[in-house]
Short mmCIF file of N, CA, C and O in Angstrom, two decimals:
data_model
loop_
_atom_site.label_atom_id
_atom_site.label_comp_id
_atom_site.label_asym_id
_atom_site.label_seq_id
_atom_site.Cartn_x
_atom_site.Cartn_y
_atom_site.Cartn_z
N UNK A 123 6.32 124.21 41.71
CA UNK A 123 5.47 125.09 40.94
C UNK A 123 6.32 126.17 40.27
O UNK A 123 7.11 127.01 40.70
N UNK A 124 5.83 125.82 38.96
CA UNK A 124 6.83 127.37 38.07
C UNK A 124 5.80 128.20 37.53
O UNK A 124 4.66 127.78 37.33
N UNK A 125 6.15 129.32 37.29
CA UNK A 125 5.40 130.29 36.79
C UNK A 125 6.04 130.98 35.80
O UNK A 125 7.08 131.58 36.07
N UNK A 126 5.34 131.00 34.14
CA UNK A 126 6.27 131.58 33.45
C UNK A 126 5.44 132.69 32.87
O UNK A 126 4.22 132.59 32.90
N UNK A 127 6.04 133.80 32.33
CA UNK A 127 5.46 134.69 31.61
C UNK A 127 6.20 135.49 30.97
O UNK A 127 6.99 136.29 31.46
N UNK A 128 5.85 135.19 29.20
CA UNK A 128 6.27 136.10 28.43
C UNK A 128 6.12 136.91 27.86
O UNK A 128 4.93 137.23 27.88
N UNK A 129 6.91 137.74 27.08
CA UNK A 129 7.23 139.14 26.97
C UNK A 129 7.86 139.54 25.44
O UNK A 129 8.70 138.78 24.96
N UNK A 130 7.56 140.41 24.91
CA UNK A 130 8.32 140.82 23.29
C UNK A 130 7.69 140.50 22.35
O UNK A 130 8.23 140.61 21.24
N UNK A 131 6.77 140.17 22.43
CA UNK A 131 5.80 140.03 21.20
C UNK A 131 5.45 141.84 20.69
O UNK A 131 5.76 142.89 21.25
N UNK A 132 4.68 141.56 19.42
CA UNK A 132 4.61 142.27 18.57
C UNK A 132 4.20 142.53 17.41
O UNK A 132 3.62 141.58 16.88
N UNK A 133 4.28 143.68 16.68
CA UNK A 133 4.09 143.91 14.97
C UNK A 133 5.25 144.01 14.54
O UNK A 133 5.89 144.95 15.01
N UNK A 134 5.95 143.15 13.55
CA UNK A 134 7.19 143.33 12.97
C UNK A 134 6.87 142.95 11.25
O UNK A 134 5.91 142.25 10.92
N UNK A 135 7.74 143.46 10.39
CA UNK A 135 7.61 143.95 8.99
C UNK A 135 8.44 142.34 8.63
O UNK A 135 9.34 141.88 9.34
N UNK A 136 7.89 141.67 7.38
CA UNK A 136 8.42 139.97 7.04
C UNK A 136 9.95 140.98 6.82
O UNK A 136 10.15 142.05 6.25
N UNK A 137 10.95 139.87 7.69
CA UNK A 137 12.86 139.86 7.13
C UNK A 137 13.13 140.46 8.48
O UNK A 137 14.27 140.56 8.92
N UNK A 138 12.03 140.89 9.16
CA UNK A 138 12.66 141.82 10.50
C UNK A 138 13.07 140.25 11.27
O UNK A 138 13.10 139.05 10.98
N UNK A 139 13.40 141.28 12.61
CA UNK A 139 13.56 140.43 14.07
C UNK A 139 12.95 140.81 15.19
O UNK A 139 12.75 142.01 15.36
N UNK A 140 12.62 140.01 16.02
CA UNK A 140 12.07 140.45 17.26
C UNK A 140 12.59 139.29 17.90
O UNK A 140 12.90 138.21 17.39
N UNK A 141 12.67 139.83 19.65
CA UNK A 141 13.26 138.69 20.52
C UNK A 141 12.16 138.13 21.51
O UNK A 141 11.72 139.25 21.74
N UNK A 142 11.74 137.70 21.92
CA UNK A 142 10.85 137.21 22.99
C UNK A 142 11.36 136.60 24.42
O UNK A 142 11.71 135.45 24.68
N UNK A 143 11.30 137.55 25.10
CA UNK A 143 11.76 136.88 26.74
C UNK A 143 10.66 135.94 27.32
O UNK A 143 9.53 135.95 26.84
N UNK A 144 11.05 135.07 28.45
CA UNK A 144 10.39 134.06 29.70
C UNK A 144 10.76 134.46 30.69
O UNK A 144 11.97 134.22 30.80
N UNK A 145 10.30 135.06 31.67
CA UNK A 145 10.36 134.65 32.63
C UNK A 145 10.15 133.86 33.53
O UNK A 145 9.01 133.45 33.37
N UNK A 146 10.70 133.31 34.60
CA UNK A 146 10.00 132.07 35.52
C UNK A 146 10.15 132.56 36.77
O UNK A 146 11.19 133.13 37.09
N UNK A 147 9.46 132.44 37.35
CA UNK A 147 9.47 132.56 39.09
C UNK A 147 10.24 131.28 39.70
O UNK A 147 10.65 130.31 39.06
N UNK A 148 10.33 131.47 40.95
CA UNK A 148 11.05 130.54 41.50
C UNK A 148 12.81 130.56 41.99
O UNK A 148 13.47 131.60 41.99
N UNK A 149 13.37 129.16 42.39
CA UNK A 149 14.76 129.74 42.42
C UNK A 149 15.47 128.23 41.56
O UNK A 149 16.67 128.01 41.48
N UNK A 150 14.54 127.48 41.09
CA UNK A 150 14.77 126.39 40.46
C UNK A 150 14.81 126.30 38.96
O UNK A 150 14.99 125.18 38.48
N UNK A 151 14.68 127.11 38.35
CA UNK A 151 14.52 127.32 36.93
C UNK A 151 15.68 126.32 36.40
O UNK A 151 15.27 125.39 35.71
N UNK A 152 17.25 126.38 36.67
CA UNK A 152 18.04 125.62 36.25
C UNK A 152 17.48 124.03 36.31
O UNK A 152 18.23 123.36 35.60
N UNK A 153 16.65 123.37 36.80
CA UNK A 153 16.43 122.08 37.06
C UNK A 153 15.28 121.82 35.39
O UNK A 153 14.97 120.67 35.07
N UNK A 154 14.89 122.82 34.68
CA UNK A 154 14.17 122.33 33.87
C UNK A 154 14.41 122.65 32.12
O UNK A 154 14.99 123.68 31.78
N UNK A 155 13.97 121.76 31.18
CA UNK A 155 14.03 122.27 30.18
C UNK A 155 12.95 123.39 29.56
O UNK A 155 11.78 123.59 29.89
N UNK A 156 13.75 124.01 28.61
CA UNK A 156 12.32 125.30 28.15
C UNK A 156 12.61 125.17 27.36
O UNK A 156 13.72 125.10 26.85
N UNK A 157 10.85 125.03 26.75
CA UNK A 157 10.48 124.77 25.09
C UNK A 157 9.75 126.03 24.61
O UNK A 157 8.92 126.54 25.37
N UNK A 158 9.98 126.52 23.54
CA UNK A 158 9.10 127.64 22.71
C UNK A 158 8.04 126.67 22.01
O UNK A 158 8.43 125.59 21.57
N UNK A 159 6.47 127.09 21.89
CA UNK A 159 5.88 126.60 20.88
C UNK A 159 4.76 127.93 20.50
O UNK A 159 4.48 128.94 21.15
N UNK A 160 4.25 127.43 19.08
CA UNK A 160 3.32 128.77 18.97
C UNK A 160 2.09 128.13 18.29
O UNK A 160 1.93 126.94 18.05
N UNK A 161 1.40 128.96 18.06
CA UNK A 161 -0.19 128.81 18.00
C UNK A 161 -1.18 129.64 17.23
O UNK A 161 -1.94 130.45 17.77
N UNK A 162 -1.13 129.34 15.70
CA UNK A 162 -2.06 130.23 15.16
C UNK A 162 -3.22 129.51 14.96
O UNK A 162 -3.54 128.35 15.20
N UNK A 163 -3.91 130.72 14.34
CA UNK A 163 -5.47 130.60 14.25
C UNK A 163 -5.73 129.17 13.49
O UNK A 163 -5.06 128.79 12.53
N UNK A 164 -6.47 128.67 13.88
CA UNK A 164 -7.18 127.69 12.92
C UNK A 164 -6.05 126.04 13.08
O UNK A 164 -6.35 124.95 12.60
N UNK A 165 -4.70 126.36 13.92
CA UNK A 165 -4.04 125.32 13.36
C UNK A 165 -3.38 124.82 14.95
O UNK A 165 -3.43 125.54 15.95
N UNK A 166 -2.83 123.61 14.92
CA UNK A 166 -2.73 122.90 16.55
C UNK A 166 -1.42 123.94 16.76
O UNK A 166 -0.90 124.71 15.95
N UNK A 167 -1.13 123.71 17.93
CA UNK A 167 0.44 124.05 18.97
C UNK A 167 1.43 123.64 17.82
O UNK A 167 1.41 122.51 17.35
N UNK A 168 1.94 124.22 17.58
CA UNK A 168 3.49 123.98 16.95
C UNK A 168 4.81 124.15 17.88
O UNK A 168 5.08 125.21 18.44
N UNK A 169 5.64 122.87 17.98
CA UNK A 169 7.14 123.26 18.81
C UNK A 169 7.82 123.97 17.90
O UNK A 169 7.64 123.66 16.72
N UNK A 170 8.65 124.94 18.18
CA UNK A 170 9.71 125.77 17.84
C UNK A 170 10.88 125.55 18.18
O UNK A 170 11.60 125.31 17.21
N UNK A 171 11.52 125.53 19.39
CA UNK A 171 12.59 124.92 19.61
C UNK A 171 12.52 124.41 21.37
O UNK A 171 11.45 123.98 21.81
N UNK A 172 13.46 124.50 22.04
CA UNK A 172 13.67 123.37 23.49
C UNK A 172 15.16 123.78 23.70
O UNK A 172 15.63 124.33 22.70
N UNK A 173 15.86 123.67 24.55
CA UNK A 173 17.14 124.16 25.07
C UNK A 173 17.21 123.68 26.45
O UNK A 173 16.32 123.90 27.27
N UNK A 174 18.35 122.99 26.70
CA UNK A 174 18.61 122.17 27.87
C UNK A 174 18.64 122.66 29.32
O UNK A 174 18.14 123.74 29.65
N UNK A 175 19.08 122.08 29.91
CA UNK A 175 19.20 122.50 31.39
C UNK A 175 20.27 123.98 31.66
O UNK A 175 20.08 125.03 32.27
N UNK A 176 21.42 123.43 30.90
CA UNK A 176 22.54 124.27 31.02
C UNK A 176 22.19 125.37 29.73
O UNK A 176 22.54 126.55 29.81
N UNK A 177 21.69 125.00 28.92
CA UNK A 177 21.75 126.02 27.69
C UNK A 177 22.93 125.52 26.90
O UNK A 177 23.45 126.26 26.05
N UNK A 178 23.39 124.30 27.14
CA UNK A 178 24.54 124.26 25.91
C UNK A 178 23.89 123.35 24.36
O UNK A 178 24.37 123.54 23.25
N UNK A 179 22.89 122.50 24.61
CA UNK A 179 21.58 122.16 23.61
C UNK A 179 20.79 122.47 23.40
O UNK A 179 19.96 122.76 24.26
N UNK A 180 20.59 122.57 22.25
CA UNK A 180 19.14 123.47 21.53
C UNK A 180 18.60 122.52 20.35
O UNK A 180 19.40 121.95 19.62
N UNK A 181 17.20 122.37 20.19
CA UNK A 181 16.65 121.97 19.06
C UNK A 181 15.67 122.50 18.80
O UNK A 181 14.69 122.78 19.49
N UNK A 182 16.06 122.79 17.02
CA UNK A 182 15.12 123.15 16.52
C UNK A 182 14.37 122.48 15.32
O UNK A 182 14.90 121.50 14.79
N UNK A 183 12.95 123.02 14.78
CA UNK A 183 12.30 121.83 13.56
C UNK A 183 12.83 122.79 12.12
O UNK A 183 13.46 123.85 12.10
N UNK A 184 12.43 122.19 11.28
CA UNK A 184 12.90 122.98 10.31
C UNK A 184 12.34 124.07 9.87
O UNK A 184 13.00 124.80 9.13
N UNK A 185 10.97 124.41 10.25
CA UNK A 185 10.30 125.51 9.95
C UNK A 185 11.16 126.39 10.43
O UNK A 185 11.05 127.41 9.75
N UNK A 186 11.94 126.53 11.24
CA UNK A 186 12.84 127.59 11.91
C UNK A 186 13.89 127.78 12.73
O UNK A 186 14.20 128.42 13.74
N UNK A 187 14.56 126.57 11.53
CA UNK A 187 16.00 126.35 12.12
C UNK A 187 16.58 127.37 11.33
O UNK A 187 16.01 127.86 10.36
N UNK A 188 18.04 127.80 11.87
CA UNK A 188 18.83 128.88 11.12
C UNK A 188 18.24 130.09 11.37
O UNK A 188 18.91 131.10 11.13
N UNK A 189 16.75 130.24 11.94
CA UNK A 189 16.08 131.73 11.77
C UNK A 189 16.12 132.11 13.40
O UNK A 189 16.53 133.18 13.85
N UNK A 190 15.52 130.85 14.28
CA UNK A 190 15.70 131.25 15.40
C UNK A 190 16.85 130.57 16.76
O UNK A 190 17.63 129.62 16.83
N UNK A 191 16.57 131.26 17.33
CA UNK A 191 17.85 131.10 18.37
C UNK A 191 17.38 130.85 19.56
O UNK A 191 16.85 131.89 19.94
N UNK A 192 17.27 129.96 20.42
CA UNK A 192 17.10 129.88 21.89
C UNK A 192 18.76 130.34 22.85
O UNK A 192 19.91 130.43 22.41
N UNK A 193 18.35 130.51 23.90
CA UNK A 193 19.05 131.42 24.79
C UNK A 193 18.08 131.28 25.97
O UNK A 193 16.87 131.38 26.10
N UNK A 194 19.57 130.88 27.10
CA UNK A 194 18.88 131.39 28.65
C UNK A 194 19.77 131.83 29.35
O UNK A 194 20.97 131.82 29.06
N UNK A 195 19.15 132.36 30.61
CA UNK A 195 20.18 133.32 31.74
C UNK A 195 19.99 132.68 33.07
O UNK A 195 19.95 133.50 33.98
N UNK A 196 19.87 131.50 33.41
CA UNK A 196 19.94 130.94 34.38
C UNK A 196 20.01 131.65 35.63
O UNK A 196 19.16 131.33 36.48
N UNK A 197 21.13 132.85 36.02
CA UNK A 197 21.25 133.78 36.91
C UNK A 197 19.68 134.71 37.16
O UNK A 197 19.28 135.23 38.20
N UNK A 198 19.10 134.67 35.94
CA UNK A 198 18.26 136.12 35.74
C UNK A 198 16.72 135.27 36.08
O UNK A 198 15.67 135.81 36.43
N UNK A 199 17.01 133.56 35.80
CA UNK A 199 15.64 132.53 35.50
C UNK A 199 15.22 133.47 34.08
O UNK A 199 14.08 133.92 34.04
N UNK A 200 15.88 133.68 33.28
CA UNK A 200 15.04 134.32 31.51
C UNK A 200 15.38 132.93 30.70
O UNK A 200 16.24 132.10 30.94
N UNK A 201 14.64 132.96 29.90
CA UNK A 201 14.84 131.71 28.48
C UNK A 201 14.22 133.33 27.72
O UNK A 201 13.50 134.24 28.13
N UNK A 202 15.19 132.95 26.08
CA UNK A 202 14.97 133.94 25.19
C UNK A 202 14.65 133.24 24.12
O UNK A 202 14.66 132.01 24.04
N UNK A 203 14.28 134.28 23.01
CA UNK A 203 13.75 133.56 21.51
C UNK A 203 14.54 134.10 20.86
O UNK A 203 14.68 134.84 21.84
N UNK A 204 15.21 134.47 20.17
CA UNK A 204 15.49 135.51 18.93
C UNK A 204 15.31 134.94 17.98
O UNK A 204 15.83 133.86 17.69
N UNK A 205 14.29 135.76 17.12
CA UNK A 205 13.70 135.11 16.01
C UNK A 205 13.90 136.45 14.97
O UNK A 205 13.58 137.60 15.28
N UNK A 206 14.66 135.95 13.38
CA UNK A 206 15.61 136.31 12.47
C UNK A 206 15.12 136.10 11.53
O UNK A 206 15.40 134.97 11.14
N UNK A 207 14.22 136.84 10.65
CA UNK A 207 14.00 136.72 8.77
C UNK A 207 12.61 135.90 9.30
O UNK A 207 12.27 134.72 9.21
N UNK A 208 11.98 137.07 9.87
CA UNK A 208 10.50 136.74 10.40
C UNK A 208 9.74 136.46 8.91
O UNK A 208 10.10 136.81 7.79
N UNK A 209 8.64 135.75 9.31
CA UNK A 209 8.12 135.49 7.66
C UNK A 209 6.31 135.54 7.86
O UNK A 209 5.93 135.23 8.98
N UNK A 210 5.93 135.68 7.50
CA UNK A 210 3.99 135.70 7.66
C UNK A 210 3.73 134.73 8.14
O UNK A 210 2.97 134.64 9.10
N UNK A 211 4.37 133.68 7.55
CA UNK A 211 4.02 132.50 8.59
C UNK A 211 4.04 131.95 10.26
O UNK A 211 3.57 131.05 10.96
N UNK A 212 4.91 133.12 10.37
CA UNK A 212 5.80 132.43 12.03
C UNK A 212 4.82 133.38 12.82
O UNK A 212 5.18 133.53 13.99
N UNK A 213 3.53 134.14 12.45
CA UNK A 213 2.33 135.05 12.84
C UNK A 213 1.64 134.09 13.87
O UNK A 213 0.97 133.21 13.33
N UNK A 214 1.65 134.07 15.29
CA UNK A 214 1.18 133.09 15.93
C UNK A 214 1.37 133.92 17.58
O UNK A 214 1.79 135.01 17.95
N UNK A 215 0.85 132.83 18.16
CA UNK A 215 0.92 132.97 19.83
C UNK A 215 1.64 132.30 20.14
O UNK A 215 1.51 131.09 19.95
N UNK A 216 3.29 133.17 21.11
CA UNK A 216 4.18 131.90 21.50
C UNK A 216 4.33 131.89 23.03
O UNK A 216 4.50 132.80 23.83
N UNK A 217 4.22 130.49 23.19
CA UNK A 217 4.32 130.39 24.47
C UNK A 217 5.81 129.45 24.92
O UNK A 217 6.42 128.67 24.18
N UNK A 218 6.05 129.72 25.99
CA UNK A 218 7.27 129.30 26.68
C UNK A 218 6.58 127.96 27.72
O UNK A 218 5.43 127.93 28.15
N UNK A 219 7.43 127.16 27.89
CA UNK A 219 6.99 125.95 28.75
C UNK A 219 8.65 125.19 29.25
O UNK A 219 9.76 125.12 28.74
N UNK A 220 7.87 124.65 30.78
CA UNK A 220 9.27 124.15 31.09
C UNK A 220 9.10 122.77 31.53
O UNK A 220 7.93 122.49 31.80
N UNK A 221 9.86 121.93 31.67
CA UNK A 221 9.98 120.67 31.81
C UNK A 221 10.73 120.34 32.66
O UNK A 221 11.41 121.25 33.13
N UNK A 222 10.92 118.96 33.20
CA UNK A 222 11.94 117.98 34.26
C UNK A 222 12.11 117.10 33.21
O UNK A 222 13.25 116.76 33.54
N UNK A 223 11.95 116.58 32.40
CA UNK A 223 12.24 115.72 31.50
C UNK A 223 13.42 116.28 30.72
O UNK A 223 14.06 117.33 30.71
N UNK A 224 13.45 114.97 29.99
CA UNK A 224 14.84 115.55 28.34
C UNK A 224 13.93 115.89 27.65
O UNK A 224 12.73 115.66 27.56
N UNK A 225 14.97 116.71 26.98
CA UNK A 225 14.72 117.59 25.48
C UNK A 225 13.73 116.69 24.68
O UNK A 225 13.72 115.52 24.28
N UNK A 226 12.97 117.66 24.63
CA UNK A 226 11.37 117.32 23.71
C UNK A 226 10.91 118.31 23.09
O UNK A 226 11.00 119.51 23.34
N UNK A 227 10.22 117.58 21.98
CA UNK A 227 9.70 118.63 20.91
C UNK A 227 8.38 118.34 21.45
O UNK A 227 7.57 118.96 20.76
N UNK A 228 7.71 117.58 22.50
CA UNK A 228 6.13 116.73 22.65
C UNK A 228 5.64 117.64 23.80
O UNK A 228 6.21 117.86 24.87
N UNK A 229 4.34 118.18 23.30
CA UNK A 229 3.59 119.24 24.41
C UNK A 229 3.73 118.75 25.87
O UNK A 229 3.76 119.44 26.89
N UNK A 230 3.83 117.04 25.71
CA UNK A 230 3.46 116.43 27.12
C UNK A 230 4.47 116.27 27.81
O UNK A 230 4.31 115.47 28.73
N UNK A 231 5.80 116.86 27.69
CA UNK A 231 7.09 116.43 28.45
C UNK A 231 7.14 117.88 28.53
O UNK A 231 8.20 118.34 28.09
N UNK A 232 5.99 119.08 29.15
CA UNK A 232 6.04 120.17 29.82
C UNK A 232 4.85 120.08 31.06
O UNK A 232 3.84 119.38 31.12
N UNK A 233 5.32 120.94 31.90
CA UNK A 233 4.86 120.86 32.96
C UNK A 233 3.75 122.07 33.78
O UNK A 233 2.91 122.04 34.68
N UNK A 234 4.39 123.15 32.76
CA UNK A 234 4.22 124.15 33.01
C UNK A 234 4.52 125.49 31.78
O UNK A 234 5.49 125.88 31.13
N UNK A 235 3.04 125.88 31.94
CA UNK A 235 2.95 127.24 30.81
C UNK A 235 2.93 128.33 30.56
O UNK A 235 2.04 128.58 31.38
N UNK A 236 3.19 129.53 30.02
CA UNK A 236 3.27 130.73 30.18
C UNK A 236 1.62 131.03 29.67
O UNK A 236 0.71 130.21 29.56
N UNK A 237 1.59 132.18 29.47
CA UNK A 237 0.31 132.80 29.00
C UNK A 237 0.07 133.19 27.72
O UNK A 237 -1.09 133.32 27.32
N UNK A 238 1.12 133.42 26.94
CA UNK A 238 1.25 133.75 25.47
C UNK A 238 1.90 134.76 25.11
O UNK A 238 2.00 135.56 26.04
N UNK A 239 2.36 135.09 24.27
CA UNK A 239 2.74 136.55 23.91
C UNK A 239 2.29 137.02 22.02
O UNK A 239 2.54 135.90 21.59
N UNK A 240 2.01 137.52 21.21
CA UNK A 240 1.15 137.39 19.99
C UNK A 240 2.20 138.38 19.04
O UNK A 240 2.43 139.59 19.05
N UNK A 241 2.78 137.07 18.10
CA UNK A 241 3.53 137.95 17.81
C UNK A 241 3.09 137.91 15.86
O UNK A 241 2.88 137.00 15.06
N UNK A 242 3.13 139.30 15.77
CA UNK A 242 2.32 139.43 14.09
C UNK A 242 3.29 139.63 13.26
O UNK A 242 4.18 140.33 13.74
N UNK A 243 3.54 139.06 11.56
CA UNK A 243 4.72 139.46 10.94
C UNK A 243 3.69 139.81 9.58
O UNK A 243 2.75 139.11 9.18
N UNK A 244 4.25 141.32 8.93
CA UNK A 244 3.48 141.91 8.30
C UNK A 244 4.18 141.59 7.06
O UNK A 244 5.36 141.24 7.09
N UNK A 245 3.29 141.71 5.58
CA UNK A 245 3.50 141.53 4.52
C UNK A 245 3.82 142.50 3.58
O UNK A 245 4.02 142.18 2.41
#
């Protein structure tokens, strides 16, 4: 059983940055992958990116490759977001999720979900 919950959401101005932390409970966090996905109004779950066991792989889709960054602290159990040249669009609910499986962009190769964090990018 993991427990995640994130953190850093916000109001940020379109071109800014904001970072978004995960936390996970537990002492197993290294055993899984963590995926970012987000969630606006009116439209399904979108993946954002996924980052491996170790943190040395990352994927991202193109909506927000080059803009954002995955990052984890294995020591700390944190997975991070940093998200770069925020845009109106990327205005959503993001949630963190972790996996036992390989790297997936597919809701169903997670196991486990955070609660959301709501992050707004102004025009």
């Amino acid at each position: 059983q993991v427990q995640l919950v994130e953190s850093g959401g916000g109001l940020v101005e379109a071109g800014g940055s904001l970072r978004l932390s995960c936390a996970a409970s537990g002492r197993t966090f290294s055993r899984y992958i963590m995926g970012w996905f987000r969630q606006a109004p009116g439209k399904e779950r979108e993946f954002v990116g996924v980052i491996s066991r170790s943190g040395n792989s990352t994927y991202y889709p193109d909506s927000v490759k080059g803009r954002f960054t995955l990052s984890r602290d294995n020591a700390k159990n944190t997975v991070y977001l940093q998200m770069n040249r925020l845009k109106p669009e990327d205005t959503a609910v993001y949630y963190c999720a972790a996996g036992d499986g390989r790297d997936s962009g597919d809701n169903s190769a997670y196991d486990y979900w955070g609660q959301g964090t709501q992050v707004t990018v102004s025009s």
